[in-house]
Coordinates of C-alpha atoms in Angstrom, one line a residue:
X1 CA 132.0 118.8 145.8
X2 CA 130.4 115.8 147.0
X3 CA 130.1 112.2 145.5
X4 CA 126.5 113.0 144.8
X5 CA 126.8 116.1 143.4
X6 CA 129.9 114.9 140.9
X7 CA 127.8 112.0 140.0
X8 CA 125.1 114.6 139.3
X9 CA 127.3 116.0 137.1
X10 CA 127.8 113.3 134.9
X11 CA 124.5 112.1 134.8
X12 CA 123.2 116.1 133.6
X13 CA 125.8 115.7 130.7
X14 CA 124.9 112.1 129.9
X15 CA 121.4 113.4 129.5
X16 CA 122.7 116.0 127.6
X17 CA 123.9 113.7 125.1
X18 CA 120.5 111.6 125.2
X19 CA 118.2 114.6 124.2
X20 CA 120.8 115.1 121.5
X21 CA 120.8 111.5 120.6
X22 CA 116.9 111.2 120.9
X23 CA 116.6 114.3 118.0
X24 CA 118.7 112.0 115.3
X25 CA 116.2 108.9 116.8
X26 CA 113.0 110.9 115.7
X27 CA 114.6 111.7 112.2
X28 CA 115.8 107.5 111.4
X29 CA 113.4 106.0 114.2
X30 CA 114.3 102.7 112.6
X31 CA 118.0 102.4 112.5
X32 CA 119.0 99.9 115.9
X33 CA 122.3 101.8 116.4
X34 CA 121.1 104.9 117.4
X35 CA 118.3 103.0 119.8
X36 CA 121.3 101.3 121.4
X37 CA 122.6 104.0 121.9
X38 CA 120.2 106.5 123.3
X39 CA 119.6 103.5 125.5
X40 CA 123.2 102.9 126.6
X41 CA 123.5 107.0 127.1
X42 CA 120.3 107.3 128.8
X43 CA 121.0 104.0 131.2
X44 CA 124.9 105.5 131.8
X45 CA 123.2 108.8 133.3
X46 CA 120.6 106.7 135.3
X47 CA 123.4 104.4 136.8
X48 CA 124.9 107.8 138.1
X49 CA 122.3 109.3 139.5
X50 CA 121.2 105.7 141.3
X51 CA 124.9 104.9 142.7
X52 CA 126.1 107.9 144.9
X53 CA 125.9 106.9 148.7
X54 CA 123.6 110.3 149.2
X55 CA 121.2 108.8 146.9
X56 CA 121.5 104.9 147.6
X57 CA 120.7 106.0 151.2
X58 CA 117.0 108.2 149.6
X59 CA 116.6 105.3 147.8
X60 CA 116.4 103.1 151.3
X61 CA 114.8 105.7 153.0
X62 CA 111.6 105.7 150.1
X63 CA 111.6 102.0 149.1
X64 CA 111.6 101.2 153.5
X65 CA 113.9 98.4 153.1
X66 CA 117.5 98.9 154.0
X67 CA 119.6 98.6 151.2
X68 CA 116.8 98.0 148.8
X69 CA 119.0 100.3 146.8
X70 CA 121.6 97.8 146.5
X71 CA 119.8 95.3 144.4
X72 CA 118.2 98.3 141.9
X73 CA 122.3 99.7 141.2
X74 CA 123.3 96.4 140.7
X75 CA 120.7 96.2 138.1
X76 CA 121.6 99.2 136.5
X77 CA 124.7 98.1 136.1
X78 CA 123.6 94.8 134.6
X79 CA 121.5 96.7 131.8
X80 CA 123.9 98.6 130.5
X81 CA 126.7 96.1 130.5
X82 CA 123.7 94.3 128.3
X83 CA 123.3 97.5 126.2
X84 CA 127.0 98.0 125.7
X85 CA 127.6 94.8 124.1
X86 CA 124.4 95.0 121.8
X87 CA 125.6 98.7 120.8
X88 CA 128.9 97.0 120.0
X89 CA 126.8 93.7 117.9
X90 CA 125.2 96.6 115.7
X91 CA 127.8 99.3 115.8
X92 CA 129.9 96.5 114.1
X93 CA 127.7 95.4 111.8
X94 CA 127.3 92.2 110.3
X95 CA 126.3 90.8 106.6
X96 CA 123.8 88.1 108.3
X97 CA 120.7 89.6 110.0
X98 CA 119.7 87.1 111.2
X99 CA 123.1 86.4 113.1
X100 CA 123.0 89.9 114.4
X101 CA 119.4 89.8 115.9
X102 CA 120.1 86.2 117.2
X103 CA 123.4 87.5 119.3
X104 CA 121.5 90.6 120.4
X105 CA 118.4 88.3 121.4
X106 CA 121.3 86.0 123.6
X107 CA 122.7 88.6 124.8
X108 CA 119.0 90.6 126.0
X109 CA 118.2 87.3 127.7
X110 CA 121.2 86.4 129.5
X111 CA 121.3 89.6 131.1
X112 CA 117.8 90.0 131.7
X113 CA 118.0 86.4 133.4
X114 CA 120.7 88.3 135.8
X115 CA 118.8 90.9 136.5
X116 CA 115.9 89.0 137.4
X117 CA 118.0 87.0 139.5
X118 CA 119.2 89.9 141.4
X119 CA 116.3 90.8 143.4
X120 CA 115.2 87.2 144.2
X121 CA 118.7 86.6 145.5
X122 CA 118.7 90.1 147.4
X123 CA 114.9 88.8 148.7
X124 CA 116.2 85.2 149.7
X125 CA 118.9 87.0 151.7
X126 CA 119.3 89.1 155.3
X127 CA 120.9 92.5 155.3
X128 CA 119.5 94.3 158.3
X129 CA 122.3 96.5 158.7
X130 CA 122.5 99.5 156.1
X131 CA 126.1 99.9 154.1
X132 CA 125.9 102.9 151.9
X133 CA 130.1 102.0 150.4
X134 CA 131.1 99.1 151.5
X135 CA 127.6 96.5 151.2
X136 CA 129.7 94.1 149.0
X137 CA 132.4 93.9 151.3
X138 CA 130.1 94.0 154.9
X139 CA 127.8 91.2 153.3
X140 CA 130.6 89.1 151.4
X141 CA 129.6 86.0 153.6
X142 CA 126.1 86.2 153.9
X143 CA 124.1 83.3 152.4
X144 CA 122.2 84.6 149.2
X145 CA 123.8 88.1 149.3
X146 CA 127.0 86.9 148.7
X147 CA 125.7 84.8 145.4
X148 CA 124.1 88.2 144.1
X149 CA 127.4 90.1 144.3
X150 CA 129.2 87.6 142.7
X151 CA 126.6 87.0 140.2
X152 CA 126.2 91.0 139.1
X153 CA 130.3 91.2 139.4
X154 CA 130.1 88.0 136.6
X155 CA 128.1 89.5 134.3
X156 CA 130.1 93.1 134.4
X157 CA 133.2 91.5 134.0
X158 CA 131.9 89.3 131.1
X159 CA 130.9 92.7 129.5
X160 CA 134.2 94.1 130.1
X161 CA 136.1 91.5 128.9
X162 CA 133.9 91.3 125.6
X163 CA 134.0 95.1 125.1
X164 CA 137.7 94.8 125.6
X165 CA 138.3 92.6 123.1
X166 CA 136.1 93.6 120.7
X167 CA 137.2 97.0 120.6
X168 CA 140.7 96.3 120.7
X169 CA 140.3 93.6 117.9
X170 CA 138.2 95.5 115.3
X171 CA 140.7 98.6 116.4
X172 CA 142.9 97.1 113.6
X173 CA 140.7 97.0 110.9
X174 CA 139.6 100.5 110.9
X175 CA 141.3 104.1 110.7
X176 CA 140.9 107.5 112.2
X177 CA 138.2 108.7 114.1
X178 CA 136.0 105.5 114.5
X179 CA 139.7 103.6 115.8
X180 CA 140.1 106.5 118.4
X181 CA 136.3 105.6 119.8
X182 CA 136.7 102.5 120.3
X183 CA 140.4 102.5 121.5
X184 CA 139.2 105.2 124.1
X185 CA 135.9 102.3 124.9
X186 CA 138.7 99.8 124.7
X187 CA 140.5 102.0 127.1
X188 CA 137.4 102.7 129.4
X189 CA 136.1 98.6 129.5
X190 CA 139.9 97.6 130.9
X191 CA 139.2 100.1 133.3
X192 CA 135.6 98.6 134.4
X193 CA 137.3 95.3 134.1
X194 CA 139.5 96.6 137.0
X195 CA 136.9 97.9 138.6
X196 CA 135.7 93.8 139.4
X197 CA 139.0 92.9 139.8
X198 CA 138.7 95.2 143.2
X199 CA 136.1 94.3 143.4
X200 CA 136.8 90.5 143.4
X201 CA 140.0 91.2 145.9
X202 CA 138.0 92.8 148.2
X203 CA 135.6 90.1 148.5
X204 CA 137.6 86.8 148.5
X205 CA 139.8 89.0 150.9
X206 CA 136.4 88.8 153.3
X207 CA 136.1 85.1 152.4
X208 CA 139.4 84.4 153.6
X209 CA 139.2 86.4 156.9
X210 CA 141.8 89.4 155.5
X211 CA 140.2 93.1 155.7
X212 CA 141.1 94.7 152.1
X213 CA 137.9 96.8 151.6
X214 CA 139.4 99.7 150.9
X215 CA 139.9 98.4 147.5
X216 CA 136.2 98.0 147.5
X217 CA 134.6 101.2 148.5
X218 CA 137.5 103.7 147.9
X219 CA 139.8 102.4 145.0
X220 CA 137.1 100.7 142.6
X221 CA 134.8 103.5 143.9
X222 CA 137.3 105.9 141.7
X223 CA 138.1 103.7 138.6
X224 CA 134.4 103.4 138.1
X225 CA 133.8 106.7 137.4
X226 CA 136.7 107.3 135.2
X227 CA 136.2 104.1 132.9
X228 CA 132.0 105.1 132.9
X229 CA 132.9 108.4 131.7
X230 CA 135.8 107.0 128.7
X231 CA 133.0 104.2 127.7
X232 CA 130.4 106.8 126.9
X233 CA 133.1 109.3 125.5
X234 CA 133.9 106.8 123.3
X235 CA 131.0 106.6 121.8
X236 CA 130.5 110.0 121.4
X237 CA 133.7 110.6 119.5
X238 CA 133.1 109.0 116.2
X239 CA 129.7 111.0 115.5
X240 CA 131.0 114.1 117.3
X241 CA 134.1 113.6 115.9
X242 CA 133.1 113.2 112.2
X243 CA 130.9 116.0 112.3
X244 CA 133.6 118.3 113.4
X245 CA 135.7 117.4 110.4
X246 CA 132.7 118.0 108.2
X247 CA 131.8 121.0 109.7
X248 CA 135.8 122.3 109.6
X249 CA 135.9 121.1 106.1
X250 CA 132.9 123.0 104.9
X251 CA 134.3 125.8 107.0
X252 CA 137.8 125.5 104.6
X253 CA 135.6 125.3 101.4
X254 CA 133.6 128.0 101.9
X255 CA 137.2 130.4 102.7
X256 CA 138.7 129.1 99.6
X257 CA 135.8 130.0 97.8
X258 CA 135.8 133.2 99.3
X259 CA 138.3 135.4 96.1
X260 CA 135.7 133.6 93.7
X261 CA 132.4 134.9 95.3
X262 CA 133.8 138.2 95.6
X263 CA 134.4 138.7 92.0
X264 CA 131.3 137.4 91.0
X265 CA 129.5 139.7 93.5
X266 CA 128.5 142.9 91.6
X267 CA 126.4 140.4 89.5
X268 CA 124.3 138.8 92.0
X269 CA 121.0 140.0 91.6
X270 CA 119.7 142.2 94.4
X271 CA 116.8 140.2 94.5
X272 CA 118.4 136.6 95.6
X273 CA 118.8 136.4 99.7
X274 CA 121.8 138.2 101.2
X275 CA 124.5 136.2 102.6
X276 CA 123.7 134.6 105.8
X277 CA 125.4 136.0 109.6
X278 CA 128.6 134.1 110.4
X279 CA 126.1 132.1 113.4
X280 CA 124.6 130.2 110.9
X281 CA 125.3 127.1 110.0
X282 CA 128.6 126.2 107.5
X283 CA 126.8 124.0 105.9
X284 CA 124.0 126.3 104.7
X285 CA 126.4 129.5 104.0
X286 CA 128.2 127.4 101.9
X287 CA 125.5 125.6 99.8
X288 CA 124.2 129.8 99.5
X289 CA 127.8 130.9 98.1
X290 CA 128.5 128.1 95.8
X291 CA 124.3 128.5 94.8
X292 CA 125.5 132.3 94.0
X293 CA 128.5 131.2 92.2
X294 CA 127.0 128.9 89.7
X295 CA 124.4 131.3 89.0
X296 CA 126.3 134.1 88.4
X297 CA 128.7 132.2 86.4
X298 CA 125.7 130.8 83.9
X299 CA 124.6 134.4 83.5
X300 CA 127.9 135.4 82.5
X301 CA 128.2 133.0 79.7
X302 CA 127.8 135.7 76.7
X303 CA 130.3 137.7 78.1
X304 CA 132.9 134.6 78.3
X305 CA 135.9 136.0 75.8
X306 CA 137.5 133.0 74.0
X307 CA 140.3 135.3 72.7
X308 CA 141.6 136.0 76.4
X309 CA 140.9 132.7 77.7
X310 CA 143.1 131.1 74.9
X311 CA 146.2 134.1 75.4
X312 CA 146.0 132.7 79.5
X313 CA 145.5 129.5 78.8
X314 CA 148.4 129.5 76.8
X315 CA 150.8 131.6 79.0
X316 CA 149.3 129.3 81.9
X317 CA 150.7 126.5 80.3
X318 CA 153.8 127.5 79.4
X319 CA 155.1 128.2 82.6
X320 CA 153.5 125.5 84.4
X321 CA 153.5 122.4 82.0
X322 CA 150.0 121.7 83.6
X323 CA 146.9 121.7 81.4
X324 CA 144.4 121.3 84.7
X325 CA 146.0 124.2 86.6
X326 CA 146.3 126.5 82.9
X327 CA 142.2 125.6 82.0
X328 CA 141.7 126.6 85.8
X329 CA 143.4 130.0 85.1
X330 CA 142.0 130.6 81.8
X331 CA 138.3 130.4 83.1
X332 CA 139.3 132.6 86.1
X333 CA 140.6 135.3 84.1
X334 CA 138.0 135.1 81.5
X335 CA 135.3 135.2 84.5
X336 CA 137.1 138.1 85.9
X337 CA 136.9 140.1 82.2
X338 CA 133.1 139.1 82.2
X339 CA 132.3 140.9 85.3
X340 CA 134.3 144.0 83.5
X341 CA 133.0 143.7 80.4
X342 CA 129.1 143.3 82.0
X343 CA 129.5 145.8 84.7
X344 CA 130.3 148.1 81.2
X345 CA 127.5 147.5 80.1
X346 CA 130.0 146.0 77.2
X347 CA 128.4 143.5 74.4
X348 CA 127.8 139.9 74.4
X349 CA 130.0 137.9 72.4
X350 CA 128.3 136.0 69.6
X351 CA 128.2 131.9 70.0
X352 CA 131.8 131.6 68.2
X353 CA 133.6 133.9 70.2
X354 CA 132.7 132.4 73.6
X355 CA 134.7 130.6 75.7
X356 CA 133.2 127.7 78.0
X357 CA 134.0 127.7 81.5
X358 CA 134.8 123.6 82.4
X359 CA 136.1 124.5 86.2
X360 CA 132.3 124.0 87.6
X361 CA 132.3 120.6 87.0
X362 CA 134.5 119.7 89.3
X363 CA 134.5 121.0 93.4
X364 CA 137.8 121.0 93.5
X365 CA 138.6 122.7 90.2
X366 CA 136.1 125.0 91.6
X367 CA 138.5 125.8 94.3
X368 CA 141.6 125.7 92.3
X369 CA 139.5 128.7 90.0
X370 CA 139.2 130.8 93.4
X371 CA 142.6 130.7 94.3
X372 CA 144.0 131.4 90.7
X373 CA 141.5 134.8 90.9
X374 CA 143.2 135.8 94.2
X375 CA 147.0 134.7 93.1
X376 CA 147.5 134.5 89.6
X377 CA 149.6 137.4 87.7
X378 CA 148.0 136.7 84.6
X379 CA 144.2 137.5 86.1
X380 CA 145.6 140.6 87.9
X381 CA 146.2 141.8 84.3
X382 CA 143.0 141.2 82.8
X383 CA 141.2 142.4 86.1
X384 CA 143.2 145.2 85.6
X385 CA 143.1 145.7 81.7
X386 CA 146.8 145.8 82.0
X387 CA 148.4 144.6 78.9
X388 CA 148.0 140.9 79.0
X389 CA 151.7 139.3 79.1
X390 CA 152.3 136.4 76.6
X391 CA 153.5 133.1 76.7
X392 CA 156.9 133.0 78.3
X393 CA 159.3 131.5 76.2
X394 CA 161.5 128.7 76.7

């Protein structure tokens, strides 16, 4: 594979990750961190697909100026070092607004003064000869070109220095996913940052008569691409990452829930939408199965038996000493004798025989219920119509 077509690579996913970006933009078009970083994401894939020699030399070829290109990568380069630390000003966050939009409006202009600069500088100078690699190191002492390399290696080191330490710093402060984004940004900038200092070797190397440009064309050529690729990753992995946890956490719910809904399921009326395909989203198959619970459970009410929800509760409690985890097991086995009783076609108690079932308030207790259908002894027995065991004694 080719430089060109590896960059191609990570500029298709980058894009990827753009479009995906850009459909959250459309829902919250106002919130500035997802601007920044459709922004960032789409000037990361553009900075690919603009720096592989196979393209820097198209570029030359359409603009009619050799290494026109030059100038437009180095530009690039400049924007989203800009972007970066604005993503990072509003990713943070800060209490004053008015701090936050006058450090973002600094930072727009100081880089937008470089990139201005860039250009005139690359105009001011001579560069007949066409360097596809190695421009920085070929043109190191050449009037003009030589201040616009320094000048675009400046302002991306001052980026990676301040991504650096801002990521490492408030790295400390926070936990979990969001510290292992911006440890793996952290990680990425000192990467970028030795990107320049290559960079910087190569080119005082020049100044001083020495030949290191290896360093230049080969060595930084390499680190750039890995550091480009652990910037945007980290980015990525605190919403990617969250969402995976919520998605495996709905996931969990909606098994636990599982020995609940299917005790309750002879009573869910043929008419309400049957369960959704395994393809569809968590998130919905669960709000549909806890939607059927709760439903189900309501309808049941007549059919709630105090008598054997005091006889488990009891038993319940005297062998676990636990009054959460004995209620939890008293309205499970009461639910479980409701679908008997109902499916019987037996009668509805009257309002002062009825027990109330006080594990729906809580998720968790709703959980607790499920798992006490599928494990208990005591709601095997009433499922059953076993003889119900009493309380254990001391």
């Amino acid at each position: 594979m080719s430089a060109g077509d590896a960059f191609l690579c990570a500029a298709t996913g980058l894009f990827v990750a753009t479009l995906i970006k850009v459909r959250a933009l459309r829902k919250n078009p106002g919130d500035p961190l997802l601007r920044a970083v459709c922004a960032m994401l789409f000037v990361a894939a553009l900075l690919f697909v603009a720096a592989a020699p196979e393209h820097i030399a198209v570029m030359n070829d359409v603009i009619g100026v050799p290494n026109a290109a030059a100038p437009v990568v180095y530009c690039i380069m400049t924007a989203l070092a800009g972007i970066i630390i604005v993503l990072l000003i509003h990713w943070r966050g800060n209490e004053d607004e008015r701090r936050t939009r006058r450090q973002t409006r600094l930072c727009l202009t100081a880089y937008a003064a470089v990139m201005v600069a860039i250009p005139v500088l690359f105009l001011l100078g001579d560069a007949p000869v066409e360097r596809l690699r190695d421009l920085d190191t070929y043109y190191a002492n050449t009037p003009y070109i030589r201040e616009m390399i320094v000048l675009y290696l400046a302002a991306h080191s001052v980026a990676a220095a301040t991504m650096t330490f801002l990521c490492w710093s408030w790295s400390r402060q926070v936990p979990g996913i969001l510290r292992a984004g911006l440890l793996t940004i952290a990680a990425g900038a000192t990467g970028t940052f030795a990107y320049d200092v290559l960079k910087y070797t190569a080119v005082v190397a020049r100044w001083l008569g020495e030949d290191l440009d290896w360093l230049s064309s080969r060595a930084a050529f390499a680190v750039a691409g890995v550091s480009a690729f652990l910037v945007a990753a980290g980015f990525l992995i605190p919403p990617v990452g969250e969402g995976a946890v919520s998605s495996w956490k709905a996931l969990r719910r909606f098994r636990q829930l599982r020995p609940l809904w299917l005790e309750i399921r002879p009573e869910i009326p043929p008419t309400s939408p049957r369960s959704m395909p395994w393809w569809r989203s968590v998130f919905l198959r669960l709000t549909q199965r806890e939607r059927d619970i709760y439903d189900v459970v309501h309808r049941l009410g007549p059919y709630f038996d105090a008598a054997t929800g005091r006889a488990v509760y009891a038993a319940a409690l005297a062998e676990h000493r636990e009054r959460s985890r004995a209620r939890e097991e008293a309205d499970a086995a009461v639910i479980a004798a409701a679908v008997i009783a109902k499916g019987s076609a037996g009668p509805p108690f009257g309002p002062g025989g009825r027990w109330v079932v006080t594990s729906l308030e809580d998720p968790q207790d709703l959980v607790r219920m499920s798992h006490a259908l599928a494990r208990s002894p005591r709601v095997r027995a009433v499922r059953g119509s076993a003889a119900f065991p009493g309380p254990a004694r001391a």
